[in-house]
CSV table of C-alpha atoms in Angstrom, one decimal:
chain,number,residue,atom,x,y,z
C,1,UNK,CA,33.2,-13.8,51.8
C,2,UNK,CA,36.6,-15.5,52.7
C,3,UNK,CA,38.8,-13.8,50.6
C,4,UNK,CA,37.7,-10.7,52.1
C,5,UNK,CA,38.5,-12.0,55.7
C,6,UNK,CA,42.0,-13.5,55.0
C,7,UNK,CA,43.0,-10.3,53.0
C,8,UNK,CA,41.3,-8.2,56.5
C,9,UNK,CA,43.0,-4.5,57.4
C,10,UNK,CA,42.2,-6.4,60.7
C,11,UNK,CA,44.1,-9.1,60.9
C,12,UNK,CA,46.7,-7.4,59.2
C,13,UNK,CA,47.1,-4.7,62.2
C,14,UNK,CA,46.6,-8.4,64.9
C,15,UNK,CA,49.8,-9.5,62.9
C,16,UNK,CA,51.5,-6.1,62.9
C,17,UNK,CA,50.7,-5.9,66.6
C,18,UNK,CA,52.3,-9.4,67.7
C,19,UNK,CA,55.0,-8.8,65.3
C,20,UNK,CA,55.9,-5.7,67.4
C,21,UNK,CA,54.9,-6.8,70.9
C,22,UNK,CA,57.3,-10.3,70.5
C,23,UNK,CA,60.1,-9.0,69.2
C,24,UNK,CA,59.9,-6.1,72.1
C,25,UNK,CA,59.6,-9.0,74.8
C,26,UNK,CA,62.0,-11.4,72.9
C,27,UNK,CA,64.9,-8.3,73.5
C,28,UNK,CA,64.4,-7.4,76.6
C,29,UNK,CA,64.5,-11.0,77.8
C,30,UNK,CA,66.8,-12.7,75.3
C,31,UNK,CA,69.5,-13.6,77.6
C,32,UNK,CA,67.1,-16.3,79.5
C,33,UNK,CA,66.6,-17.7,75.5
C,34,UNK,CA,70.4,-17.8,75.2
C,35,UNK,CA,71.2,-19.7,78.6
C,36,UNK,CA,68.3,-22.2,77.7
C,37,UNK,CA,69.3,-23.2,74.2
C,38,UNK,CA,72.6,-24.1,76.1
C,39,UNK,CA,71.3,-25.9,78.6
C,40,UNK,CA,69.4,-27.6,75.8
C,41,UNK,CA,72.4,-28.3,73.3
C,42,UNK,CA,75.5,-28.6,75.7
C,43,UNK,CA,75.1,-31.6,77.1
C,44,UNK,CA,78.4,-32.4,79.4
C,45,UNK,CA,77.6,-27.9,80.7
C,46,UNK,CA,77.6,-28.7,84.7
C,47,UNK,CA,75.8,-25.6,85.6
C,48,UNK,CA,72.0,-26.4,85.6
C,49,UNK,CA,70.4,-22.3,86.8
C,50,UNK,CA,69.6,-20.0,84.6
C,51,UNK,CA,71.6,-17.4,86.8
C,52,UNK,CA,74.6,-19.9,86.7
C,53,UNK,CA,75.1,-20.6,83.4
C,54,UNK,CA,74.5,-16.6,82.2
C,55,UNK,CA,77.3,-15.7,84.5
C,56,UNK,CA,79.1,-18.7,83.1
C,57,UNK,CA,78.8,-17.7,79.7
C,58,UNK,CA,79.9,-13.9,80.7
C,59,UNK,CA,82.9,-15.2,81.9
C,60,UNK,CA,83.9,-17.4,79.1
C,61,UNK,CA,82.8,-15.1,76.2
C,62,UNK,CA,82.2,-11.6,77.1
C,63,UNK,CA,79.6,-9.3,79.0
C,64,UNK,CA,77.8,-9.5,75.3
C,65,UNK,CA,77.6,-13.3,74.8
C,66,UNK,CA,74.1,-13.8,76.0
C,67,UNK,CA,72.7,-11.1,73.3
C,68,UNK,CA,74.9,-13.5,70.7
C,69,UNK,CA,72.7,-14.1,67.7
C,70,UNK,CA,69.8,-11.6,68.5
C,71,UNK,CA,69.9,-10.4,64.7
C,72,UNK,CA,68.6,-13.7,63.4
C,73,UNK,CA,66.7,-14.2,65.9
C,74,UNK,CA,64.3,-10.7,66.1
C,75,UNK,CA,63.7,-10.9,62.3
C,76,UNK,CA,62.6,-14.8,62.8
C,77,UNK,CA,60.8,-14.3,65.4
C,78,UNK,CA,58.9,-10.9,63.5
C,79,UNK,CA,58.5,-12.8,60.4
C,80,UNK,CA,57.0,-16.1,62.6
C,81,UNK,CA,54.9,-13.8,64.9
C,82,UNK,CA,53.3,-12.1,61.5
C,83,UNK,CA,52.5,-15.3,59.6
C,84,UNK,CA,50.7,-17.1,63.4
C,85,UNK,CA,49.0,-13.7,64.3
C,86,UNK,CA,48.1,-13.0,60.7
C,87,UNK,CA,46.6,-16.6,60.1
C,88,UNK,CA,45.3,-17.4,63.3
C,89,UNK,CA,43.0,-14.1,63.2
C,90,UNK,CA,42.1,-14.3,59.1
C,91,UNK,CA,41.4,-17.5,59.6
C,92,UNK,CA,39.1,-17.3,62.7
C,93,UNK,CA,37.2,-14.4,61.4
C,94,UNK,CA,36.6,-16.6,58.3
C,95,UNK,CA,35.3,-19.4,60.1
C,96,UNK,CA,32.8,-17.5,62.8
C,97,UNK,CA,31.7,-14.6,60.5
C,98,UNK,CA,30.6,-12.7,63.3
C,99,UNK,CA,29.6,-15.7,66.0
C,100,UNK,CA,30.9,-16.2,69.3
C,101,UNK,CA,34.3,-18.1,69.6
C,102,UNK,CA,34.5,-21.1,71.5
C,103,UNK,CA,37.6,-23.1,72.8
C,104,UNK,CA,37.5,-25.8,70.1
C,105,UNK,CA,37.4,-23.2,67.2
C,106,UNK,CA,40.7,-21.5,69.0
C,107,UNK,CA,42.1,-24.9,69.0
C,108,UNK,CA,41.8,-26.0,65.3
C,109,UNK,CA,42.6,-22.5,64.1
C,110,UNK,CA,45.9,-22.2,66.0
C,111,UNK,CA,47.0,-25.8,64.9
C,112,UNK,CA,46.0,-24.5,61.3
C,113,UNK,CA,48.3,-21.3,62.2
C,114,UNK,CA,50.6,-23.1,63.5
C,115,UNK,CA,51.3,-26.0,60.8
C,116,UNK,CA,51.4,-22.6,58.1
C,117,UNK,CA,53.4,-20.7,60.2
C,118,UNK,CA,56.1,-23.8,60.4
C,119,UNK,CA,56.1,-24.6,56.9
C,120,UNK,CA,56.7,-20.8,56.1
C,121,UNK,CA,59.5,-20.5,58.9
C,122,UNK,CA,61.6,-23.5,59.0
C,123,UNK,CA,64.3,-22.3,57.5
C,124,UNK,CA,64.9,-19.0,59.4
C,125,UNK,CA,64.6,-20.9,62.4
C,126,UNK,CA,67.4,-23.2,61.8
C,127,UNK,CA,69.5,-20.5,60.7
C,128,UNK,CA,68.5,-18.9,63.8
C,129,UNK,CA,69.6,-22.0,66.1
C,130,UNK,CA,73.1,-22.2,64.3
C,131,UNK,CA,74.1,-18.5,64.4
C,132,UNK,CA,73.0,-18.0,68.1
C,133,UNK,CA,75.2,-21.3,68.9
C,134,UNK,CA,78.0,-20.1,66.3
C,135,UNK,CA,81.4,-19.4,68.6
C,136,UNK,CA,80.1,-20.2,71.7
C,137,UNK,CA,82.5,-22.1,74.2
C,138,UNK,CA,80.8,-26.2,74.3
C,139,UNK,CA,81.5,-28.2,77.1
C,140,UNK,CA,81.0,-31.3,74.4
C,141,UNK,CA,83.7,-31.6,72.6
C,142,UNK,CA,82.1,-33.7,69.8
C,143,UNK,CA,80.3,-30.9,69.0
C,144,UNK,CA,82.2,-29.1,65.4
C,145,UNK,CA,82.3,-25.0,64.8
C,146,UNK,CA,80.8,-23.5,62.2
C,147,UNK,CA,81.6,-20.5,60.0
C,148,UNK,CA,78.3,-18.5,58.8
C,149,UNK,CA,78.7,-14.6,58.4
C,150,UNK,CA,75.2,-13.9,58.8
C,151,UNK,CA,71.6,-15.4,57.5
C,152,UNK,CA,71.9,-15.3,54.0
C,153,UNK,CA,75.4,-17.0,53.8
C,154,UNK,CA,74.1,-19.5,56.7
C,155,UNK,CA,70.8,-19.9,54.0
C,156,UNK,CA,73.2,-20.8,51.2
C,157,UNK,CA,75.9,-23.0,53.5
C,158,UNK,CA,73.3,-25.4,54.8
C,159,UNK,CA,71.4,-26.0,51.4
C,160,UNK,CA,74.8,-26.6,49.4
C,161,UNK,CA,76.1,-28.7,52.4
C,162,UNK,CA,73.7,-30.5,53.6
C,163,UNK,CA,71.2,-29.9,51.2
C,164,UNK,CA,68.1,-27.8,50.6
C,165,UNK,CA,66.0,-30.3,53.6
C,166,UNK,CA,68.4,-29.2,55.7
C,167,UNK,CA,66.6,-26.5,56.1
C,168,UNK,CA,63.9,-27.7,57.3
C,169,UNK,CA,65.3,-29.9,59.9
C,170,UNK,CA,63.5,-29.9,63.1
C,171,UNK,CA,60.3,-29.4,61.6
C,172,UNK,CA,58.9,-33.0,62.2
C,173,UNK,CA,58.5,-32.5,65.9
C,174,UNK,CA,58.2,-28.2,64.7
C,175,UNK,CA,54.7,-29.6,63.5
C,176,UNK,CA,53.9,-31.6,66.6
C,177,UNK,CA,54.3,-28.6,68.4
C,178,UNK,CA,52.0,-26.2,67.1
C,179,UNK,CA,49.9,-27.8,69.9
C,180,UNK,CA,52.2,-25.4,71.7
C,181,UNK,CA,50.8,-22.0,70.6
C,182,UNK,CA,47.5,-23.5,70.3
C,183,UNK,CA,47.1,-24.5,74.1
C,184,UNK,CA,48.3,-21.5,74.5
C,185,UNK,CA,45.9,-19.3,72.3
C,186,UNK,CA,42.8,-21.9,73.2
C,187,UNK,CA,43.9,-20.8,77.7
C,188,UNK,CA,44.5,-17.1,76.7
C,189,UNK,CA,41.3,-16.6,74.6
C,190,UNK,CA,39.4,-18.9,77.3
C,191,UNK,CA,40.8,-16.9,80.2
C,192,UNK,CA,40.0,-13.5,78.5
C,193,UNK,CA,36.5,-14.8,77.9
C,194,UNK,CA,35.8,-16.0,81.8
C,195,UNK,CA,37.7,-12.1,82.6
C,196,UNK,CA,34.9,-10.4,80.5
C,197,UNK,CA,32.3,-12.7,81.5
C,198,UNK,CA,30.1,-11.6,78.9
C,199,UNK,CA,30.7,-8.0,78.9
C,200,UNK,CA,32.7,-6.1,75.9
C,201,UNK,CA,35.2,-4.3,77.5
C,202,UNK,CA,39.1,-3.8,77.3
C,203,UNK,CA,41.0,-5.9,79.8
C,204,UNK,CA,43.6,-4.2,82.4
C,205,UNK,CA,47.0,-4.5,81.7
C,206,UNK,CA,47.9,-6.8,84.5
C,207,UNK,CA,44.9,-8.8,83.7
C,208,UNK,CA,47.0,-9.3,80.0
C,209,UNK,CA,49.7,-9.8,81.7
C,210,UNK,CA,48.6,-12.4,83.8
C,211,UNK,CA,46.5,-14.3,81.9
C,212,UNK,CA,49.9,-14.2,78.8
C,213,UNK,CA,52.0,-15.6,81.2
C,214,UNK,CA,49.4,-18.7,82.7
C,215,UNK,CA,48.6,-19.7,79.1
C,216,UNK,CA,52.8,-19.8,78.3
C,217,UNK,CA,53.9,-21.7,81.2
C,218,UNK,CA,50.7,-24.6,80.5
C,219,UNK,CA,51.7,-25.2,77.0
C,220,UNK,CA,55.4,-24.6,77.9
C,221,UNK,CA,55.6,-27.7,80.1
C,222,UNK,CA,53.5,-29.7,78.6
C,223,UNK,CA,55.3,-29.8,75.4
C,224,UNK,CA,58.8,-28.9,76.3
C,225,UNK,CA,60.7,-32.8,75.6
C,226,UNK,CA,60.1,-31.9,72.2
C,227,UNK,CA,61.2,-28.6,72.2
C,228,UNK,CA,64.3,-29.9,73.0
C,229,UNK,CA,64.5,-32.7,70.6
C,230,UNK,CA,63.6,-29.7,68.3
C,231,UNK,CA,66.6,-27.5,69.2
C,232,UNK,CA,69.0,-30.6,68.9
C,233,UNK,CA,67.9,-31.5,65.0
C,234,UNK,CA,68.1,-27.1,64.2
C,235,UNK,CA,71.7,-27.7,65.7
C,236,UNK,CA,72.4,-30.2,63.3
C,237,UNK,CA,75.0,-32.3,64.9
C,238,UNK,CA,73.4,-35.8,65.8
C,239,UNK,CA,73.2,-38.8,63.6
C,240,UNK,CA,70.8,-39.4,61.1
C,241,UNK,CA,68.6,-42.5,60.9
C,242,UNK,CA,69.2,-44.2,57.9
C,243,UNK,CA,65.5,-45.0,57.4
C,244,UNK,CA,64.1,-44.5,53.8
C,245,UNK,CA,60.4,-42.9,55.0
C,246,UNK,CA,60.7,-39.2,55.5
C,247,UNK,CA,58.0,-39.9,58.2
C,248,UNK,CA,59.9,-43.2,60.0
C,249,UNK,CA,62.8,-41.3,59.7
C,250,UNK,CA,61.6,-38.5,61.7
C,251,UNK,CA,59.9,-40.7,64.2
C,252,UNK,CA,62.6,-42.8,64.6
C,253,UNK,CA,65.0,-39.6,64.9
C,254,UNK,CA,62.9,-38.4,67.8
C,255,UNK,CA,62.2,-41.4,69.5
C,256,UNK,CA,66.2,-41.8,69.7
C,257,UNK,CA,67.1,-38.7,71.0
C,258,UNK,CA,64.5,-38.6,73.9
C,259,UNK,CA,65.0,-42.0,74.9
C,260,UNK,CA,69.2,-41.6,74.4
C,261,UNK,CA,68.4,-38.2,76.7
C,262,UNK,CA,66.5,-40.1,79.6
C,263,UNK,CA,69.4,-42.9,79.5
C,264,UNK,CA,72.0,-40.2,80.4
C,265,UNK,CA,70.1,-37.7,82.9
C,266,UNK,CA,67.1,-39.9,83.3
C,267,UNK,CA,63.4,-38.5,82.7
C,268,UNK,CA,64.4,-34.9,84.3
C,269,UNK,CA,67.2,-35.0,81.4
C,270,UNK,CA,63.8,-34.0,79.2
C,271,UNK,CA,63.3,-30.9,81.2
C,272,UNK,CA,66.7,-29.9,81.2
C,273,UNK,CA,66.7,-26.3,80.8
C,274,UNK,CA,62.7,-25.5,81.5
C,275,UNK,CA,63.4,-23.5,84.6
C,276,UNK,CA,65.7,-21.0,82.1
C,277,UNK,CA,62.6,-21.3,79.1
C,278,UNK,CA,59.8,-20.9,81.8
C,279,UNK,CA,61.4,-17.5,82.6
C,280,UNK,CA,62.2,-16.6,79.6
C,281,UNK,CA,58.9,-17.9,77.5
C,282,UNK,CA,56.2,-16.8,80.0
C,283,UNK,CA,57.8,-13.2,81.0
C,284,UNK,CA,58.1,-13.0,76.8
C,285,UNK,CA,55.0,-14.1,75.9
C,286,UNK,CA,53.1,-12.0,79.2
C,287,UNK,CA,54.6,-8.7,78.3
C,288,UNK,CA,54.0,-10.0,74.1
C,289,UNK,CA,50.8,-10.4,74.5
C,290,UNK,CA,50.4,-7.1,76.8
C,291,UNK,CA,51.9,-5.0,73.9
C,292,UNK,CA,50.2,-6.9,71.0
C,293,UNK,CA,46.6,-6.3,72.8
C,294,UNK,CA,48.1,-2.4,73.5
C,295,UNK,CA,49.3,-2.5,69.7
C,296,UNK,CA,46.0,-3.7,68.3
C,297,UNK,CA,43.8,-1.2,70.5
C,298,UNK,CA,45.2,1.6,70.3
C,299,UNK,CA,45.4,1.1,66.2
C,300,UNK,CA,42.2,0.7,65.8
C,301,UNK,CA,40.8,3.6,67.5
C,302,UNK,CA,43.4,6.1,65.5
C,303,UNK,CA,41.7,4.5,62.7
C,304,UNK,CA,38.4,4.9,64.0
C,305,UNK,CA,37.1,1.3,63.6
C,306,UNK,CA,34.3,0.4,66.3
C,307,UNK,CA,34.8,-1.4,69.0
C,308,UNK,CA,34.0,-4.7,67.7
C,309,UNK,CA,37.3,-5.4,66.2
C,310,UNK,CA,38.9,-4.8,69.3
C,311,UNK,CA,36.9,-7.2,70.9
C,312,UNK,CA,36.0,-10.1,68.5
C,313,UNK,CA,39.4,-11.4,69.1
C-alpha cells in the first residue's frame, strides 16, 4: 500500500535522524560555510584560501562573525533534510516494495525527492542567504546593505519589496542542483552495498564516515559552478533578464552569470570558493551520514524493530 509506505514510521525515523545529523554536523563546521559564501558572492575579495578569509572576517567583524546567520541556516537545513530524507525513504519503500535497490532506483528517487524539497524549502534558503550575509563587510562596494530583523521579517520584506516570487530566487539552478544530492545518494548507497558485499551487517563508523565523504566530494565538485550561481541569485543583487518567459529568463540569467564570471576570473572563477565548500560540505556530509546511521539504527533497536528496517536503505 503506497499510502502506508509514505506515512510509515520508518520514513519518519529516517527523516528525523537525517535532520538531527545534518543540524549537528553543520553547527560543527559552520565557519567553513561562511567562508564559502563570502568567496562566492563578494567578487572583489582578495583572500582566496579558507584560513585566510576566516582570519580576515574575524579581524574585520569580530570573533563570532563566522557564525553569523547560524539560526536561519539551521532552521532551513533541519526542514530541508527532514523533507528530503522523508521523501527519499518513503518513495523508495513504495517503489521497491521489499525488493533489492539499484543505482538507477536511487538516482530517480533522489531526483524526485530533491525536486519536492527545492519547491517546499526555497523561501527558507533565500532568507537564510540574505541573513547570513547581512552586516558583512563586503569588498564589493556595489552591494546594497539590508536590514532584516529575523526569518519572518525577511520573508515579509522580500515579499513586499521584490514580490512573492523573489522568495523562489535561485529555484531554477536549485532544480538543476537536485542532481547533487541524487549523485551523492547513488554513490553513498552503491558504496554501502559494495562494503556489505551481500551480507546484512551494520557498517563501522569509519566506513560510514568515509563513504559519506567520498559521495559528497564527487557530487559537490561536479555541480559547484551552479551552486555559485545559486548563491548569487539568492542574494538578489544582480541585473535580472527582461525575458517574458520564466524558463527562458532563468536560463538566460544562469548563462549570463556563468559567462560574466568566466570573463572576470577565467574558468577557475566558476570554482571560486570550492576549497572552502569541499572542506565544509565533505566533512559535514560525512559526519551527518555517520550521525544519521547511528541515530536511525539506535531508534529502530530501541523500538524493537527488526534489522530489516535498518538495512533496507
